[in-house]
CSV table of C-alpha atoms in Angstrom, one decimal:
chain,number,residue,atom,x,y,z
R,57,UNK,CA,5.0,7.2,-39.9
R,58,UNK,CA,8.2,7.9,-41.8
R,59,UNK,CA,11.5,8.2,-40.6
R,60,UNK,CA,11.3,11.8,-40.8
R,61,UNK,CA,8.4,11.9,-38.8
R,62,UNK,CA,10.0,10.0,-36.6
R,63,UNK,CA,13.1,11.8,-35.7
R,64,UNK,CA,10.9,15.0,-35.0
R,65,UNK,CA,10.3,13.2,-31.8
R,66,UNK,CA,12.8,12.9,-28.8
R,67,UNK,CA,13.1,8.9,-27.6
R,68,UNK,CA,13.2,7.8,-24.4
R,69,UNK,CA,15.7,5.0,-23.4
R,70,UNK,CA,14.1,1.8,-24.3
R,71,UNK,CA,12.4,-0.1,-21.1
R,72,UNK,CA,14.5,-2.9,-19.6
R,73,UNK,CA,12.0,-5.0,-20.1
R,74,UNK,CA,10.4,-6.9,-23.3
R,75,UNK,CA,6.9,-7.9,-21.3
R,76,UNK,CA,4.9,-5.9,-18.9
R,77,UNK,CA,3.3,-7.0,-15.5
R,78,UNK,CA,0.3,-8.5,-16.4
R,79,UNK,CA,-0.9,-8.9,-12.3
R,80,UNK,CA,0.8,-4.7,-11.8
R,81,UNK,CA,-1.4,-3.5,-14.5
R,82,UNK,CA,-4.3,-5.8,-13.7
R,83,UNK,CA,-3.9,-3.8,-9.8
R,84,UNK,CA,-3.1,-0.1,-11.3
R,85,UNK,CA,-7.2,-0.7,-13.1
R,86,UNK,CA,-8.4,-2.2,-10.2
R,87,UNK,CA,-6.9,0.9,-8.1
R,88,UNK,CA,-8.8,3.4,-10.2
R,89,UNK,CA,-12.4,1.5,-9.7
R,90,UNK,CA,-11.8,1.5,-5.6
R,91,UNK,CA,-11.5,5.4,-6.4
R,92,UNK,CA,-14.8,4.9,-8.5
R,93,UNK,CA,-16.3,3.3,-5.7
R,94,UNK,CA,-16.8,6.4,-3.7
R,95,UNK,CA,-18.9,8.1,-6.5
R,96,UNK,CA,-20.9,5.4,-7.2
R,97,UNK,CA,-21.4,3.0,-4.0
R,98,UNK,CA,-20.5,-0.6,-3.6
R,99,UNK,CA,-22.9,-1.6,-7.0
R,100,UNK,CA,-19.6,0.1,-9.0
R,101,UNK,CA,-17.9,-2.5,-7.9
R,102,UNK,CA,-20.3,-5.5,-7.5
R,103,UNK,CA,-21.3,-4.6,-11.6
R,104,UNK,CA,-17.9,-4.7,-12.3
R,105,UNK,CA,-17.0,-8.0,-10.4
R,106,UNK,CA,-20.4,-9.3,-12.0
R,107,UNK,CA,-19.3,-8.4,-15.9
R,108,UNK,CA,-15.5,-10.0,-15.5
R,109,UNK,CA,-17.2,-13.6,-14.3
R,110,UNK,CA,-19.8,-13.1,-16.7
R,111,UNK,CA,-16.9,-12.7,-19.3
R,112,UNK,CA,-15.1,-15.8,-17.9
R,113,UNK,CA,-17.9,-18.0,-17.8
R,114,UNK,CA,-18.6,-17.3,-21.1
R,115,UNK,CA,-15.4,-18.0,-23.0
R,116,UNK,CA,-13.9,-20.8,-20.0
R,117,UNK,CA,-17.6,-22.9,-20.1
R,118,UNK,CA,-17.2,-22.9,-16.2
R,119,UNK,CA,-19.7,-21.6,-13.9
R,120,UNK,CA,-17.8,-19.3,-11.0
R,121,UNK,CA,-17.8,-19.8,-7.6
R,122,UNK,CA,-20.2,-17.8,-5.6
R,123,UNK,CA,-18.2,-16.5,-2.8
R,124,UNK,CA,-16.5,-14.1,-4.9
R,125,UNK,CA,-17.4,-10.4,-3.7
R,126,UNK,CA,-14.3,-8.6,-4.0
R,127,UNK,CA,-11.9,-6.7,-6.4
R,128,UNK,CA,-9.3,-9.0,-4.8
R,129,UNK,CA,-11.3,-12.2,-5.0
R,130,UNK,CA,-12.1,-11.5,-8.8
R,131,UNK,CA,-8.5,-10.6,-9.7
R,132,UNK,CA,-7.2,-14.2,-7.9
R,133,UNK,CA,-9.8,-15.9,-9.5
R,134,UNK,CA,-9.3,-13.8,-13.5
R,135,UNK,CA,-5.7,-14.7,-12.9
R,136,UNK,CA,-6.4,-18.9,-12.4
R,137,UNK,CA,-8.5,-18.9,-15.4
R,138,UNK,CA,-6.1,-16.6,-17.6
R,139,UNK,CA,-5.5,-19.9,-19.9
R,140,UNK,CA,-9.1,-20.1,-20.6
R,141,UNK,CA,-9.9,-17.0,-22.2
R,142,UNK,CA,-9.1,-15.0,-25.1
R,143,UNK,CA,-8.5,-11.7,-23.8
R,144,UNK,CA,-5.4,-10.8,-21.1
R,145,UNK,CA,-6.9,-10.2,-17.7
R,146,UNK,CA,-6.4,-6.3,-17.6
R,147,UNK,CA,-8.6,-6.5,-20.4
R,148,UNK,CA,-11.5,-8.2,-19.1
R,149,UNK,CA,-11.2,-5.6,-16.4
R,150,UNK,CA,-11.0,-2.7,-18.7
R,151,UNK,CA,-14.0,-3.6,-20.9
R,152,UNK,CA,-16.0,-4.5,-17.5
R,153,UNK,CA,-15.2,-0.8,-15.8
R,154,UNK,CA,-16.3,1.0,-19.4
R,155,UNK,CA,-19.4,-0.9,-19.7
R,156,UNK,CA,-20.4,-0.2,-15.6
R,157,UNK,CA,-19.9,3.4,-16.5
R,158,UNK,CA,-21.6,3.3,-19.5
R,159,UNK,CA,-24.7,1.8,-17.9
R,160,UNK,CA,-24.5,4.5,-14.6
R,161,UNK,CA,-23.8,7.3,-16.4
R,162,UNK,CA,-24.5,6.7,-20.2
R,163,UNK,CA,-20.8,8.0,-21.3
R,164,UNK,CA,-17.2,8.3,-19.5
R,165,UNK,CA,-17.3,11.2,-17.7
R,166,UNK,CA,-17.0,12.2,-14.1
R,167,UNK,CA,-15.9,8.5,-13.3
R,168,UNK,CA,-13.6,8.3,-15.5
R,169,UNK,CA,-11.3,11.4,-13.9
R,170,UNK,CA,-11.5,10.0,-10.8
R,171,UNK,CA,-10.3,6.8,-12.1
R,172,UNK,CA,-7.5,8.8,-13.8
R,173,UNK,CA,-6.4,10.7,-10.7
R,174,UNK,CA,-6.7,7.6,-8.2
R,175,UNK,CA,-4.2,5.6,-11.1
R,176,UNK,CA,-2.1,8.2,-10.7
R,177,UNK,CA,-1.9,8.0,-7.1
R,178,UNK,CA,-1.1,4.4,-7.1
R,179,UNK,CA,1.6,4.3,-9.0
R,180,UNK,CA,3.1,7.2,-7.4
R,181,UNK,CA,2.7,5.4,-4.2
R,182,UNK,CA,3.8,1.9,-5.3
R,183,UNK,CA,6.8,2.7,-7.4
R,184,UNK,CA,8.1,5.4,-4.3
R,185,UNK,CA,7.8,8.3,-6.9
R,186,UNK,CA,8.0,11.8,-6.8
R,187,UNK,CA,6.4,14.8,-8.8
R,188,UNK,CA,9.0,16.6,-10.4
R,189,UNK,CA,8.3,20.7,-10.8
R,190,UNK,CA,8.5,22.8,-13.8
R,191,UNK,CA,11.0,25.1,-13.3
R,192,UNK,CA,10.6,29.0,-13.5
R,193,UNK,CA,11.8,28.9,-17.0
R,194,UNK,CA,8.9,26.7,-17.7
R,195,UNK,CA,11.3,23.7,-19.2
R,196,UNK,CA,9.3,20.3,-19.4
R,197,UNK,CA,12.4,18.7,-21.0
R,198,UNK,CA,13.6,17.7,-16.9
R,199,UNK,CA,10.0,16.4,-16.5
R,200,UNK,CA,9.6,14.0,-18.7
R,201,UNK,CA,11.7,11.4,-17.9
R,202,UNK,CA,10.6,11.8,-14.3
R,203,UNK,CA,6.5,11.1,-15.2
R,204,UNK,CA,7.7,7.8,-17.1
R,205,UNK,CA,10.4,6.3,-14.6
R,206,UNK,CA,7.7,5.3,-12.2
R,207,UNK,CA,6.1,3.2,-14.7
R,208,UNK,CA,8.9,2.0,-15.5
R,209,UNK,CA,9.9,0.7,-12.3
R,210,UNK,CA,6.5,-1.3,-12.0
R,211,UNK,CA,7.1,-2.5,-15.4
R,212,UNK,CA,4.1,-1.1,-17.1
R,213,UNK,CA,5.6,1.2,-19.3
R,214,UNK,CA,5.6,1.0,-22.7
R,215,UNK,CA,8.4,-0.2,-24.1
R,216,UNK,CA,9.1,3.0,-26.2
R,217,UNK,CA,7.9,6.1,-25.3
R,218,UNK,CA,9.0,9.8,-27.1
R,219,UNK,CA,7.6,13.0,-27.0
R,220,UNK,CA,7.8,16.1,-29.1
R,221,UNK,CA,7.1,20.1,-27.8
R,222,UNK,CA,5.3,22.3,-29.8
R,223,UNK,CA,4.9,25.9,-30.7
R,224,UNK,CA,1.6,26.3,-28.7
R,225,UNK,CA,3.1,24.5,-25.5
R,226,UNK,CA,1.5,21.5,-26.1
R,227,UNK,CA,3.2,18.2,-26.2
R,228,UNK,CA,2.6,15.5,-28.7
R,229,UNK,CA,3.5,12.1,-26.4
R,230,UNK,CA,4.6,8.8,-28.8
R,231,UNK,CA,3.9,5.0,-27.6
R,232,UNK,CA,5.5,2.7,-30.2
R,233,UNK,CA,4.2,-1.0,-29.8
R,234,UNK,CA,2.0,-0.4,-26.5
R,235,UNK,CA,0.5,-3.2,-25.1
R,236,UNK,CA,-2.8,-2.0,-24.4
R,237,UNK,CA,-3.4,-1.4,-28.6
R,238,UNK,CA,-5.1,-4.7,-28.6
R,239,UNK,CA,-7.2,-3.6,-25.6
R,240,UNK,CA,-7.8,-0.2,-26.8
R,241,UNK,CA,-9.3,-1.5,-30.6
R,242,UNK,CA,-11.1,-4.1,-28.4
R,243,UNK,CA,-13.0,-1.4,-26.7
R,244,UNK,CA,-13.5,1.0,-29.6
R,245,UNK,CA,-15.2,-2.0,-31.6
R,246,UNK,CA,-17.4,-2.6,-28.8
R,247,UNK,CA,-18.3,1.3,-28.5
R,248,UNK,CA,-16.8,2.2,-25.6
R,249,UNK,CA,-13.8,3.8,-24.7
R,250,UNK,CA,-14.9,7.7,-25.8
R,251,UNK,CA,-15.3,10.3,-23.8
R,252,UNK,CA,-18.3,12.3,-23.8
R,253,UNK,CA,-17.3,14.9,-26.7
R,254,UNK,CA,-16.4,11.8,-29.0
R,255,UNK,CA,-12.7,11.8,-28.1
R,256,UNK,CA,-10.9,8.4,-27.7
R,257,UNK,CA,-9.6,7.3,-24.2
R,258,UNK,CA,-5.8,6.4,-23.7
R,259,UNK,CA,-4.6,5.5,-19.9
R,260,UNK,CA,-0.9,6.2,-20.3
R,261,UNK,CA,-1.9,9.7,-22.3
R,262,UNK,CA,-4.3,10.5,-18.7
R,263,UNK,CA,-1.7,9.6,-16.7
R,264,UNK,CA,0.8,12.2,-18.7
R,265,UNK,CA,-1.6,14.6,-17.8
R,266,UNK,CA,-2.3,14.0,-13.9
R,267,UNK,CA,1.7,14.2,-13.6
R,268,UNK,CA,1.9,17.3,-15.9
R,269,UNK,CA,-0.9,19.0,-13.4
R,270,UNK,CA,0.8,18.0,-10.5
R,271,UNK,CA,3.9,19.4,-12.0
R,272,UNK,CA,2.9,22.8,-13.2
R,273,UNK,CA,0.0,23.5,-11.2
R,274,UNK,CA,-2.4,24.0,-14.5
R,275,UNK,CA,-4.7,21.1,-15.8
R,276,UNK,CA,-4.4,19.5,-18.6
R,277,UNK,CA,-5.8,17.1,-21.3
R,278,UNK,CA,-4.9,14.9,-24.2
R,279,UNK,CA,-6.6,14.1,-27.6
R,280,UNK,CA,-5.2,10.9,-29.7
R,281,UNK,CA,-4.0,12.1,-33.2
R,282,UNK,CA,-3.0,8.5,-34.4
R,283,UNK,CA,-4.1,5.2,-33.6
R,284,UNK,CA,-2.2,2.6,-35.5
R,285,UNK,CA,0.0,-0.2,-35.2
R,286,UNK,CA,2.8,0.1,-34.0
R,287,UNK,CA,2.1,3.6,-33.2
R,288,UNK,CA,0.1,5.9,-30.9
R,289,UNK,CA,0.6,9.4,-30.8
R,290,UNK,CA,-1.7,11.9,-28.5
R,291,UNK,CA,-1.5,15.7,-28.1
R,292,UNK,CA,-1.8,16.3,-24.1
R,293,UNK,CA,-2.3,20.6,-23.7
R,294,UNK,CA,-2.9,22.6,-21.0
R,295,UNK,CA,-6.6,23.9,-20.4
């Protein structure tokens, strides 16, 4: 992207932060699977929890204990062995959630907007946040801000985030170096993380568009237009 292209979009302050929380973001994931849970029974969850050790045992040589049956148990026992393995914990988690949903489903569907909306919940609950309204002249410019400062706050944000209004309404949303790039190209190779109709998942793009529902009282959806180190830049649009 040039510089030109660049200044079309509107920059957030920089987060105050140069690392995420690895153990925030690991919980945010595991939110969004309890959520899952209710669709698909306890075997959601007992795939999932089977996938990470499987993933761990794998890459640390070391067999897991076998009293480990919950989200919380699995995430302890990720964390201890995060030396061990060549992936970031989130990531194991990520990568063990698509592939349970692949195998119930056959593609990311229903699941995967319940897992969007209980995400969304969480971190309105965790960082004390609050849905800012679109006002009667329909200006998103005051709502912006307000959608990313909770993640900020729990220090998952990306470190740069801008955004840029269109003609149509729509809003094309820029993450510049986001952490989960790795995780997302990790996913994609494996064939994973697209939606039924093809389209590419982004988390942070699905959480612009629970908070920009909640906000205007339409729904709304995303579509990634570039996917490229260090950029990612998705068109959310109301539907």
């Amino acid at each position: 992207m040039t510089k030109l292209e660049m200044s079309y979009f509107k920059m957030f302050e920089r987060a105050p932060y140069e690392l995420h929380d690895p153990i925030a973001f690991t919980e945010l994931i595991v939110s969004g699977i309890r959520g899952e849970e209710k669709i698909y029974g306890p075997i959601f969850t007992a795939r999932i929890i089977k996938y990470v050790l499987h993933l761990i045992s794998r890459q640390s040589g070391e067999d897991p204990p076998e009293n480990i049956k919950t989200l919380d148990q699995m995430t302890k026992y990720l964390f201890s062995k995060k030396d061990k393995i060549s992936v970031p914990p989130c990531y194991a988690v990520i990568w063990a959630q698509f592939v349970t949903q692949k195998k119930l489903e056959g593609h990311l569907g229903a699941g995967e907007r319940v897992m969007d909306l209980n995400i969304f919940k969480w971190v309105m609950e965790s960082s004390s946040g609050e849905v800012r309204k679109v006002d009667s002249n329909k200006n998103i410019d005051n709502v912006l801000p307000e959608l990313r400062r909770p993640l900020v706050n729990l220090k998952i944000a990306p470190l740069e985030m801008g955004y840029k209004k269109n003609e149509d309404g729509s809003i094309d949303m820029l993450y510049r170096d986001c952490y989960l790039q790795d995780g997302c190209k990790f996913t994609l190779d494996a064939g994973l993380s697209k939606r039924p109709d093809g389209r590419q998942v982004c988390g942070f793009s699905a959480y612009v568009c629970q908070y920009l529902k909640m906000a205007s009282g339409h729904e709304w959806d995303y579509t990634v237009l570039e996917f490229e180190k260090p950029n990612c830049i998705a068109k959310c649009f109301m539907v």
